[in-house]
Coordinates of C-alpha atoms in Angstrom, one line a residue:
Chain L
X1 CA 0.0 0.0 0.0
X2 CA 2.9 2.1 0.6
X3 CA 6.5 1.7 -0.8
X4 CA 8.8 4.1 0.1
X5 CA 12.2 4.3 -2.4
X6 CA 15.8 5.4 -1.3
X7 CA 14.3 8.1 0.4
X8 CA 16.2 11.1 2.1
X9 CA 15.2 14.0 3.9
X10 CA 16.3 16.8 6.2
X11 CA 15.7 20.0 8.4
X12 CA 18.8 21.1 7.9
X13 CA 21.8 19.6 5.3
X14 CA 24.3 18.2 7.9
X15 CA 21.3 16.6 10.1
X16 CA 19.8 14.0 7.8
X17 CA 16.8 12.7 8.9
X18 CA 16.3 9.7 6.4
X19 CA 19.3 8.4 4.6
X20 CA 18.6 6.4 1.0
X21 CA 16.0 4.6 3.0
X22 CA 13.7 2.6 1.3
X23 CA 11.0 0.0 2.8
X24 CA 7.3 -1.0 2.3
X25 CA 4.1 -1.4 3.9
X26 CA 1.2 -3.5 3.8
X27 CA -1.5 -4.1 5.4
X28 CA -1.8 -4.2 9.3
X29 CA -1.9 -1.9 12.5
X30 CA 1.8 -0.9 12.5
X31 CA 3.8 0.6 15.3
X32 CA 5.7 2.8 14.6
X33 CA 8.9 3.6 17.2
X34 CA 11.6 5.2 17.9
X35 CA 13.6 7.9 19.6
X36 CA 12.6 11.4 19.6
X37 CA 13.8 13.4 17.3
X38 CA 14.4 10.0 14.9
X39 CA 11.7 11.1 12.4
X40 CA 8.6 9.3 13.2
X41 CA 6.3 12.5 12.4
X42 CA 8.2 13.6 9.4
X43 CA 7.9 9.7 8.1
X44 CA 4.2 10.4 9.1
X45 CA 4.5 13.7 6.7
X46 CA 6.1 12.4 3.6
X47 CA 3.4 9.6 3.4
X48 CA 0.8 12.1 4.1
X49 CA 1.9 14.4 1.4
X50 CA 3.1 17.6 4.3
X51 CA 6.7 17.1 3.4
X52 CA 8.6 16.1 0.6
X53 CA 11.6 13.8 0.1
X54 CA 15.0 15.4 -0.9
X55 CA 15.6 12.6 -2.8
X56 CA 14.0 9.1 -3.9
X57 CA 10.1 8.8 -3.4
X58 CA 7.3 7.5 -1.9
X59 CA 3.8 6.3 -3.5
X60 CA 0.9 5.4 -1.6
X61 CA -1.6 3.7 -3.0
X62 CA 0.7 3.9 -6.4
X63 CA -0.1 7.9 -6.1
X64 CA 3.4 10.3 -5.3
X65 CA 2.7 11.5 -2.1
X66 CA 4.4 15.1 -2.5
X67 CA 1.8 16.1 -5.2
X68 CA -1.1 15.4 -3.0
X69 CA -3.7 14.6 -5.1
X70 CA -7.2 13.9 -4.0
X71 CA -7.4 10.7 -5.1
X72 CA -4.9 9.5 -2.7
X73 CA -6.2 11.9 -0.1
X74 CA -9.2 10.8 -0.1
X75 CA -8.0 7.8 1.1
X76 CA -5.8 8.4 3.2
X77 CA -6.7 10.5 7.1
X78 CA -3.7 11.9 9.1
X79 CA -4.7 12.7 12.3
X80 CA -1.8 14.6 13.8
X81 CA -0.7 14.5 17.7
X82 CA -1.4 18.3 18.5
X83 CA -4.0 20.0 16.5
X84 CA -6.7 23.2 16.1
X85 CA -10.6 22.7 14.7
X86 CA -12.4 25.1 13.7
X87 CA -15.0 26.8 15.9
X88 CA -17.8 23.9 15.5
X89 CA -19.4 21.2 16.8
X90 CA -18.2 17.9 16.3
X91 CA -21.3 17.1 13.9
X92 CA -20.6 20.2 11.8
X93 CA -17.2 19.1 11.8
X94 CA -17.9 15.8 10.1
X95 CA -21.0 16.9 8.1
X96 CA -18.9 19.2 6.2
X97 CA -15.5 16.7 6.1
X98 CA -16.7 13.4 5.6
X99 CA -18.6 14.2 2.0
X100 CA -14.6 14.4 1.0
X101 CA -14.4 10.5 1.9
X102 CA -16.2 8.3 -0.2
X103 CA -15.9 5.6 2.5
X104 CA -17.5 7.4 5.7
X105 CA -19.8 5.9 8.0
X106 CA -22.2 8.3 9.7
X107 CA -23.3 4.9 12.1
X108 CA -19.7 3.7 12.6
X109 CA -18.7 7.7 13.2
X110 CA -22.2 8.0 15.8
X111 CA -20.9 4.7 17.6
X112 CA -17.5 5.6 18.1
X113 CA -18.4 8.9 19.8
X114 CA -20.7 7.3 22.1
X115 CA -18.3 4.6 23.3
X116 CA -15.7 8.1 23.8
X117 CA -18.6 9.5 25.6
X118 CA -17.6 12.8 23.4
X119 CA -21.2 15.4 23.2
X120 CA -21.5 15.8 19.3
X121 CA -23.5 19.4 19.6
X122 CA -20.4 20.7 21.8
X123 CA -18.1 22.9 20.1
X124 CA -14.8 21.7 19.7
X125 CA -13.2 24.6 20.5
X126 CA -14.8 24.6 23.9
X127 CA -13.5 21.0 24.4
X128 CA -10.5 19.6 26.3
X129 CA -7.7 18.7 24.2
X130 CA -8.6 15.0 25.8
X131 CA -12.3 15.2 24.5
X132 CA -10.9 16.6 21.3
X133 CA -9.0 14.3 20.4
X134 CA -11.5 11.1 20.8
X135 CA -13.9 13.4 18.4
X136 CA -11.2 13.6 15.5
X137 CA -10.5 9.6 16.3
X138 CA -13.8 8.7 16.0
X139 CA -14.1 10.8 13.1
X140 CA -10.6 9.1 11.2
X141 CA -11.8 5.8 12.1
X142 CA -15.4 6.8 11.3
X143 CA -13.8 7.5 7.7
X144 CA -13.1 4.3 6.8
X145 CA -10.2 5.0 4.6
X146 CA -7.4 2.2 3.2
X147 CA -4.8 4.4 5.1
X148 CA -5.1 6.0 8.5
X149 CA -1.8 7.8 9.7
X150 CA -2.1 8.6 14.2
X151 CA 0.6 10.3 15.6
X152 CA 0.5 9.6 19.5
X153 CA -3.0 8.6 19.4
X154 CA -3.3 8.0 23.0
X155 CA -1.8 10.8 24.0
X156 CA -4.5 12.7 26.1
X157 CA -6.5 10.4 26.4
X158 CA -7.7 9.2 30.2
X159 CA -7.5 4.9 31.2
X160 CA -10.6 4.0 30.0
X161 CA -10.6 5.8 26.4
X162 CA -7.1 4.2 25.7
X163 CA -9.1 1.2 26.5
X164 CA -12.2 1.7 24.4
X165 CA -9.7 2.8 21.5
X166 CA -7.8 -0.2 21.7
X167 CA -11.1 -2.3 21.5
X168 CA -12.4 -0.1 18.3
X169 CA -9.0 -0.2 16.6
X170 CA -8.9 -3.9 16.9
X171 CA -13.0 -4.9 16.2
X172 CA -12.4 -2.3 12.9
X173 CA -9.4 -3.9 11.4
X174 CA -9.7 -5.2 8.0
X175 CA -7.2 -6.7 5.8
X176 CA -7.2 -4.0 3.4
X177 CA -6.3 -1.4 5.8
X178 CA -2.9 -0.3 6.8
X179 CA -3.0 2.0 10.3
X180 CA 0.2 3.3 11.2
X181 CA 0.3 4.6 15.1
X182 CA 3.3 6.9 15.9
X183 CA 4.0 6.4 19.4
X184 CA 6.1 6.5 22.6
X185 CA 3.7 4.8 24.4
X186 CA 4.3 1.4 23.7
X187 CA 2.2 -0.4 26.5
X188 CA -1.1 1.3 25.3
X189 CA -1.1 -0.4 22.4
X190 CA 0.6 -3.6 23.1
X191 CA -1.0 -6.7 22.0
X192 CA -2.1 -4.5 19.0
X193 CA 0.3 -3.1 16.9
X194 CA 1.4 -6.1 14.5
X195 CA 3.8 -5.5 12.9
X196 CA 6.7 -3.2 14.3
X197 CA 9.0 -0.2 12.7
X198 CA 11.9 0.8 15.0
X199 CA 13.9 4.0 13.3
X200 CA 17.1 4.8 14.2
X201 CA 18.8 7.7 13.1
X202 CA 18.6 7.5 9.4
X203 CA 17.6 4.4 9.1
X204 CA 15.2 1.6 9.4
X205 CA 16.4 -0.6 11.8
X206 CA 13.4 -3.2 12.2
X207 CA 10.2 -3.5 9.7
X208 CA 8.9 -6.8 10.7
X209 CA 5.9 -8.7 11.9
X210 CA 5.7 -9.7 15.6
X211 CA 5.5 -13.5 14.5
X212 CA 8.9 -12.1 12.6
X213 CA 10.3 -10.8 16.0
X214 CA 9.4 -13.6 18.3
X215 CA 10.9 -16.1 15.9
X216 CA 14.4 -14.3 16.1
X217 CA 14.0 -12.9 19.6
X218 CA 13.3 -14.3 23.0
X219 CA 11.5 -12.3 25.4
X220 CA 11.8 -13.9 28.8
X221 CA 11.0 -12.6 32.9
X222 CA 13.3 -14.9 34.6
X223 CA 14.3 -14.8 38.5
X224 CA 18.1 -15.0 37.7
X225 CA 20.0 -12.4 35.1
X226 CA 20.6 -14.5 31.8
X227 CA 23.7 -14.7 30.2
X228 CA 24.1 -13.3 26.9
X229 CA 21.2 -11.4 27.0
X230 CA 20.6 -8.5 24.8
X231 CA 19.2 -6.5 26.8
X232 CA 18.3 -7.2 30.5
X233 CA 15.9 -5.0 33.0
X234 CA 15.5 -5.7 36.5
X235 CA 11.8 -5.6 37.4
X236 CA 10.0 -6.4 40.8
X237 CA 9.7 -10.2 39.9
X238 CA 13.2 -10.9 38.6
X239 CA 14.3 -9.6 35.3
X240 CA 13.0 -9.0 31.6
X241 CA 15.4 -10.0 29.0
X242 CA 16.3 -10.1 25.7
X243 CA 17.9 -12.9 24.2
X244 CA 18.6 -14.2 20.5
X245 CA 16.0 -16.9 20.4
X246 CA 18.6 -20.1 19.0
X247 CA 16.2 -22.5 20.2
X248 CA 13.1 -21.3 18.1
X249 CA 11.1 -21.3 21.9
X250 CA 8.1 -19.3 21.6
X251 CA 7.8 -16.3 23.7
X252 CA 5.7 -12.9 24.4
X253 CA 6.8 -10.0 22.7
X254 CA 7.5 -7.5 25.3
X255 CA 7.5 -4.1 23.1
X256 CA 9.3 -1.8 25.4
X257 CA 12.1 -4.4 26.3
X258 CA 12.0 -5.2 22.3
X259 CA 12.7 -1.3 21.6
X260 CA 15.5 -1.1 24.6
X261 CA 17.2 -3.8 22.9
X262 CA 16.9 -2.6 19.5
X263 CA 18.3 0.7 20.5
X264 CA 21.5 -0.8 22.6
X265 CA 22.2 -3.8 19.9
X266 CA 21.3 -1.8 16.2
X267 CA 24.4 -3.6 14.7
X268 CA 22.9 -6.7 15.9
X269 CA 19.2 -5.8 15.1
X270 CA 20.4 -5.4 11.6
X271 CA 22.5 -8.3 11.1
X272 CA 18.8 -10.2 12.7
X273 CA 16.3 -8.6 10.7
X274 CA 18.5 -7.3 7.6
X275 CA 16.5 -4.3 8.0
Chain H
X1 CA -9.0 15.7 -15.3
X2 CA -10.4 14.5 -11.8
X3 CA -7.6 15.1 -9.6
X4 CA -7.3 19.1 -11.0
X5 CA -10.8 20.2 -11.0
X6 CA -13.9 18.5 -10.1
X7 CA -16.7 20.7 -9.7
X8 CA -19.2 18.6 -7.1
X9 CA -15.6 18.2 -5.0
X10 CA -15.1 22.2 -5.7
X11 CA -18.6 23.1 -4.5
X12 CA -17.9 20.9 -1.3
X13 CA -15.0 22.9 -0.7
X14 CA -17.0 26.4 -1.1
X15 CA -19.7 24.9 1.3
X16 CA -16.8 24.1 3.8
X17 CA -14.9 27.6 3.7
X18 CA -17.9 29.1 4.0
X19 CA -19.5 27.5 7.2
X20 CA -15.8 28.3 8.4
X21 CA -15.4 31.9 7.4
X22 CA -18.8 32.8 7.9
X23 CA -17.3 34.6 11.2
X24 CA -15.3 36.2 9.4
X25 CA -17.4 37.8 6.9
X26 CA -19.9 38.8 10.0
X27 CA -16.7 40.5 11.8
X28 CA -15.7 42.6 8.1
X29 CA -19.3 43.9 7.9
X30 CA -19.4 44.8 11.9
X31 CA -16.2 46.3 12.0
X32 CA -17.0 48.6 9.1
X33 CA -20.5 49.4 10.0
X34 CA -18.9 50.3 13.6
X35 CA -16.7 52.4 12.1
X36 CA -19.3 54.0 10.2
X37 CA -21.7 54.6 13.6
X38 CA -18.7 56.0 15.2
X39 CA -18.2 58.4 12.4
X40 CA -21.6 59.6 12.8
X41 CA -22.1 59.5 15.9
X42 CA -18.9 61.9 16.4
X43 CA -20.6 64.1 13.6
X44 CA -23.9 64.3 15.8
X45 CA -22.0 65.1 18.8
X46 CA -20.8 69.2 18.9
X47 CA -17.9 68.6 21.0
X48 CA -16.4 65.8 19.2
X49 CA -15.6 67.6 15.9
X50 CA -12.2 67.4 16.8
X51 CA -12.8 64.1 14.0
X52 CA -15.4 65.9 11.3
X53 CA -13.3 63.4 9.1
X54 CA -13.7 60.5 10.3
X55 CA -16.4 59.1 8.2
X56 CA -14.1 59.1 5.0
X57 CA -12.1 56.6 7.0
X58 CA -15.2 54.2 6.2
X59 CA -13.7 52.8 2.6
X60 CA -10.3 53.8 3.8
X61 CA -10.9 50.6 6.0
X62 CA -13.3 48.8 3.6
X63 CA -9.8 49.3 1.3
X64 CA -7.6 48.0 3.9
X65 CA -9.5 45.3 4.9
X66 CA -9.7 43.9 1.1
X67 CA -5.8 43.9 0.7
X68 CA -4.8 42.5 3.7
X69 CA -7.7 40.1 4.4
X70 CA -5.6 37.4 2.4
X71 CA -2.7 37.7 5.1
X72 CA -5.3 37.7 8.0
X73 CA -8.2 36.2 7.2
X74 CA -6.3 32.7 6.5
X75 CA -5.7 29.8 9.2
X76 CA -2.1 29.6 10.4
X77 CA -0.1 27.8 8.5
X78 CA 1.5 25.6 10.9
X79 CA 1.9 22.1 11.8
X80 CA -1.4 22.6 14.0
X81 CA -3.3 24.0 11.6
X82 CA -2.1 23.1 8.4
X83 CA -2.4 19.2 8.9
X84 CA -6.0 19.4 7.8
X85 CA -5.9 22.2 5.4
X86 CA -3.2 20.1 3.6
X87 CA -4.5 16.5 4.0
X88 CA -8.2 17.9 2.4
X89 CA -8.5 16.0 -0.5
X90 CA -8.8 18.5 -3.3
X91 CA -6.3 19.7 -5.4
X92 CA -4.4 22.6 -5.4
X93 CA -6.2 23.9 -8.1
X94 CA -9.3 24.0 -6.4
X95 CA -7.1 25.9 -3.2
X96 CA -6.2 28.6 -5.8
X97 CA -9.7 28.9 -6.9
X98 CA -11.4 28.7 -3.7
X99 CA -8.7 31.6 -2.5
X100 CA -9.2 33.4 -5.5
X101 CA -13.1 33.3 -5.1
X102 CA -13.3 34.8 -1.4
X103 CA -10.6 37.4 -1.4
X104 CA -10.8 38.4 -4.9
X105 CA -14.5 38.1 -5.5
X106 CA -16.6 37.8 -2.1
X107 CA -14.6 39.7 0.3
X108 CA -14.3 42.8 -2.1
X109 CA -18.0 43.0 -2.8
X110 CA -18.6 42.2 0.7
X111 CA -16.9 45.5 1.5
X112 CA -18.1 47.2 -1.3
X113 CA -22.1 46.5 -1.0
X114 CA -21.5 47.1 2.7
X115 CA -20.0 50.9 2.4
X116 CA -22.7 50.9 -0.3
X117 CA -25.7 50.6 1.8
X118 CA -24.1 52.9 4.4
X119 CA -23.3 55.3 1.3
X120 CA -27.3 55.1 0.8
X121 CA -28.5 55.8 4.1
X122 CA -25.8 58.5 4.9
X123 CA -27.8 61.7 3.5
X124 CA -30.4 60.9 6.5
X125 CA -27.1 61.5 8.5
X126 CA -24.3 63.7 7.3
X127 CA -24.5 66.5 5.4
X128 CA -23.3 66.2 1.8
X129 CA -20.5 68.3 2.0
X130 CA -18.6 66.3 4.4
X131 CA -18.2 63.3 2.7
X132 CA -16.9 64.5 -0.4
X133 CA -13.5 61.7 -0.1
X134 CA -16.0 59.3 1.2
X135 CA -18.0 59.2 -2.3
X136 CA -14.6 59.3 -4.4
X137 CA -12.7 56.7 -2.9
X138 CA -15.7 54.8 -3.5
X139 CA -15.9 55.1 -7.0
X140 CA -16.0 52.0 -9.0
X141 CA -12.7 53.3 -11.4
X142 CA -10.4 53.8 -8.4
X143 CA -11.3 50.1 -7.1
X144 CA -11.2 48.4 -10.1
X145 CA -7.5 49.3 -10.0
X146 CA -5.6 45.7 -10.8
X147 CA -3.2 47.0 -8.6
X148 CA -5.3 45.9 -5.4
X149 CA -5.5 42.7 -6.5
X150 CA -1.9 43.0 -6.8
X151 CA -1.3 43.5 -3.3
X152 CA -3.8 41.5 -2.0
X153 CA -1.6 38.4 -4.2
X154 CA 1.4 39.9 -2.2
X155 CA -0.2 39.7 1.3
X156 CA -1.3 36.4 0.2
X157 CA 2.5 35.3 -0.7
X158 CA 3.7 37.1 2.5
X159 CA 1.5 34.4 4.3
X160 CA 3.0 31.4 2.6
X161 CA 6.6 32.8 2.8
X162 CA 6.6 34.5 6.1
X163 CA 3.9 32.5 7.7
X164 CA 4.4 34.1 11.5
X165 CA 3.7 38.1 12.0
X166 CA 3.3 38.5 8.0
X167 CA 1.2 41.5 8.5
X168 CA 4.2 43.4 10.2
X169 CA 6.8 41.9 7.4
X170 CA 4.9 42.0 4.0
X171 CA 4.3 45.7 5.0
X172 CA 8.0 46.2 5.8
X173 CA 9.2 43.8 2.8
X174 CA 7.2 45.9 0.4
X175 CA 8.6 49.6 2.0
X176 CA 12.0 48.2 1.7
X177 CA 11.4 47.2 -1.8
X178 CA 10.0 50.1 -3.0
X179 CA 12.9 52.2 -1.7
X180 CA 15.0 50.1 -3.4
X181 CA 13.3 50.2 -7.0
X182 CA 13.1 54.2 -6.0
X183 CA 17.0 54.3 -5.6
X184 CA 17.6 51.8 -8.5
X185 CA 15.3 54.2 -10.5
X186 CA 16.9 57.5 -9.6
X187 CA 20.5 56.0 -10.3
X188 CA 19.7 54.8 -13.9
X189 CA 17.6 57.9 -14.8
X190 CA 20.4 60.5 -13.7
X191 CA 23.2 58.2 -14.5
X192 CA 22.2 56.5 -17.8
X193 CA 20.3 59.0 -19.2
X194 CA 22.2 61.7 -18.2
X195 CA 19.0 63.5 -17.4
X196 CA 18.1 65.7 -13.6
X197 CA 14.2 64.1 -14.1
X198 CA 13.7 62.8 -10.6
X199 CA 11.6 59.8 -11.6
X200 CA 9.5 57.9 -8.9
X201 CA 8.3 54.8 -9.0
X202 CA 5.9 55.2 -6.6
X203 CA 4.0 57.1 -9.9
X204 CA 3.0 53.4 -11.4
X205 CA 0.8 52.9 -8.2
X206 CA -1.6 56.3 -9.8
X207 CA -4.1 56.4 -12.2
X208 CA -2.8 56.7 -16.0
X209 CA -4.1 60.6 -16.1
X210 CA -1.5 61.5 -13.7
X211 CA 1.2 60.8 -16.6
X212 CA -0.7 63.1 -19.4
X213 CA 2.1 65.7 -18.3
X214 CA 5.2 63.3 -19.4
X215 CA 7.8 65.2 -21.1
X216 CA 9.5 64.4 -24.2
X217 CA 6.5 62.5 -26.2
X218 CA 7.7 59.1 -23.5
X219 CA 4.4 59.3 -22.1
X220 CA 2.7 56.5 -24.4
X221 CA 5.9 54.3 -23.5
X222 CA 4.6 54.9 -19.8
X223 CA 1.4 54.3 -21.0
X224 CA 2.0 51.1 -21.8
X225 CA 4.7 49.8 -19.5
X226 CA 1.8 51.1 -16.3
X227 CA -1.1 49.1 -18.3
X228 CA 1.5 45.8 -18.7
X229 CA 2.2 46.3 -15.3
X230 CA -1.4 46.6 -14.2
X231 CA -2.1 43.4 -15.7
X232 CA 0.6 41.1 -15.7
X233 CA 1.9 42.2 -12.1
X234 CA -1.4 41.0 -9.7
X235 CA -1.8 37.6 -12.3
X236 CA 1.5 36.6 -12.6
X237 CA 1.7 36.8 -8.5
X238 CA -1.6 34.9 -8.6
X239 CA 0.6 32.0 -10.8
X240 CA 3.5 32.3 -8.5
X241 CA 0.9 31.8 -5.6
X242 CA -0.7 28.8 -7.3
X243 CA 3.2 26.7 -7.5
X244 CA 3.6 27.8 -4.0
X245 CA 0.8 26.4 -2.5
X246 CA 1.6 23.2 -4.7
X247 CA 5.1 23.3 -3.0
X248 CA 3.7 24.2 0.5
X249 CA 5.2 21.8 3.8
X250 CA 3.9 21.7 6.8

């Protein structure tokens, strides 16, 4: 759905941001990590159409991002991690948008407020950024397009919407639907994102599925600190580790601990995952 | 065709803008017709004569409003604002035209049917004398002007190019530019021509009959050069605006 070709960017010329990187995506709810500053929103940009490549390029839907045309707009919803509505209410909001989306659901949009709990007459400019926020995911997911970009989704959001967005993420996931959720806030969304994109500086250090990861990666909690781990955490219980999984044992993917060894190991991750 | 004009998708995009700017458009008709009560209201009143003028300030502001609504009329454009501007699927074609529509066509008659109505009702107000600037500034010659629509495609570039404070800078940008062209001109007339005319460019910005006293037989080149200028100068800027919101980031 989205191939992206010897890309490079940058801010400024001796800080590249993406270097000749090239990768694709399919379909699936993919995570998408890494340090700050690494260029998870300006990823979220190019394939959006907000920024353009120095060099190489990437097509979404077989449509050149950088010349944004409605076609691919149409199906395709960004739904950035700080943002300003207009002064209207939520409905307005959507009554006006949505005829730009040939895919929208007026029931799917009506449900998904109601599980938020967010009042569709308020105006959104008199909403918290929290409340705010669950109106303009209601109304991406409500849009039903092939492509939905979230840039720390949950961000804002109290315990129980982080639930209820989890749930609707998961229940509205087809296979013809590639969701890419920037975030930093990996335990919100475990046991959801499938599959994972570490960045590292320039580069793409891990594209691959979590059945991908587990198969070359051990995640273990074990009383005693294993040797040869890749990365090791002491926790209440014991410690959470990382190993190179040589045995082909099955295992939980632990994100966060997945990430921390990724970031420690990237010679390692890439001779693994030949990202 | 589809993905540069589509007129349903077009007409969806009007029907947006306006539910958006409607605001606006109410605030542009307030703030002139407040002007204009103030005006007569300081006309009524004996000991506030000390500003017998100030109803000619009326399409003053109606003219100031029209060439620098594009700079502040428009949403931010940053990455808070511009997300869903940018992401809108229509084309940039459609942008142009949808820009074009309200501040070349719709804001302008906005203004201009508003100071007309208040132009209508004024004799039950003001004497006639006293608004003798107020009923030639609004004359219909003077407005259709290209020039306006000049600036207003400047303001509009000063948006895209300065995008924080641009009604401060375009203002400056366009001083500063002006001296320039005024020292450039004053150096190649005296210099080239070997000639003590003191030439000003700020000239082009008057009406053609203030050239019927060129010297020399030049004044047809004038003529010609101020009509090219009229014409090419606000829709060439109105091209250069369409390939910058094509090349736009956020």
């Amino acid at each position: 759905m989205i191939n992206i070709t010897n890309i490079s960017f940058n801010y400024k010329s001796n800080l590249p941001i993406f270097n000749n990187v090239s990768f694709s995506l399919k379909n699936g709810i993919y995570g998408l990590l890494g340090e700050n500053g690494v260029g998870k929103t300006t990823l979220l940009h190019i394939i959006s159409g907000l920024r353009f490549p120095k060099n190489g390029n990437c097509r979404v839907l077989n449509y050149e991002s950088a010349y944004r045309k409605p076609a691919m707009l149409s199906q395709l919803y960004f739904l950035p991690e700080e943002f300003q509505t207009p002064s209207m209410s939520v409905e307005t909001y959507a009554k006006y948008n949505a005829v730009f989306y040939p895919n929208f659901s007026k029931e799917q949009f009506s449900f998904y407020l109601n599980e938020f709990q967010v009042d569709r007459e308020k105006n959104m400019m008199e909403m918290s950024f929290g409340q705010r926020k669950k109106a303009m995911i209601a109304f991406a997911l409500g849009l039903n397009t092939p492509i939905v970009l979230l840039d720390e989704p949950t961000n804002g959001l109290d315990i129980p919407s982080k639930a209820q967005f989890r749930r609707i993420l998961s229940s509205l996931f087809t296979e013809d639907k590639c969701v890419i959720i920037s975030t930093h806030q990996v335990r919100d969304l475990e046991n959801l994102i499938d599959p994972i994109i570490i960045l590292d500086q320039n580069q793409v250090l891990i594209n691959n599925t979590v059945e991908e990861i587990t198969q070359k990666l051990y995640f273990s909690y074990t009383p005693s600190k294993p040797h040869e781990a890749l990365y090791t955490e002491q926790i209440l219980q014991g410690y959470s580790s990382v190993q190179i999984n040589e045995n082909q044992k099955e295992s939980i993917l632990n994100i966060e601990a997945l990430f921390n060894a990724a970031i420690s190991n990237k010679a390692k991750m890439r001779e693994l995952f030949n990202a | 065709m589809n993905n540069t004009f589509n007129l349903k998708r077009f007409m969806y995009l009007e029907i947006y803008d306006f539910v958006k700017s409607k605001n606006q458009m109410l605030l542009i008709v307030g703030s002139i017709v407040i002007v204009y009560v103030l005006a007569i209201l300081s006309n009524s009143l004996e000991s506030f004569r000390v500003f017998p003028k100030l109803i000619n300030l009326v399409p003053v502001l109606a003219l100031v409003i029209i060439i620098v609504s594009p700079c502040t009329l428009v949403s931010k454009l940053d990455k808070y604002t511009g997300t869903f501007q940018y992401t809108l699927p229509v084309s940039n074609f459609e942008r142009l035209l949808s820009l074009g529509l309200k501040y070349v066509l719709i804001i302008p008659l906005l203004c201009l049917s508003t100071v007309f109505l208040l132009k209508l009702i004024s004799p039950f107000f003001v004497p006639d004398s006293q608004v003798l600037l107020y009923k030639t500034t609004l004359s219909i010659d003077s407005y259709l002007n290209l020039l306006i629509f000049g600036f207003q495609a400047i303001f509009l570039l000063g948006y895209f190019y300065f995008r924080k404070l641009a009604i401060i800078k375009v203002p400056i940008a366009l001083f500063l530019f002006f001296m320039l062209l005024q020292f450039v001109s004053v150096i190649s007339v005296r210099y080239t021509m070997n000639t003590q005319i003191s030439y000003s460019v700020f000239d082009l910005l008057q009406p053609l009959k203030y050239y019927n006293q060129w010297i020399d037989g030049s004044n047809s080149i004038v003529s010609v050069c101020n009509a090219i200028i009229k014409s090419v100068f606000p829709f060439g800027l109105w091209i250069v605006i369409y390939f910058k919101l094509k090349e736009t980031e956020i």
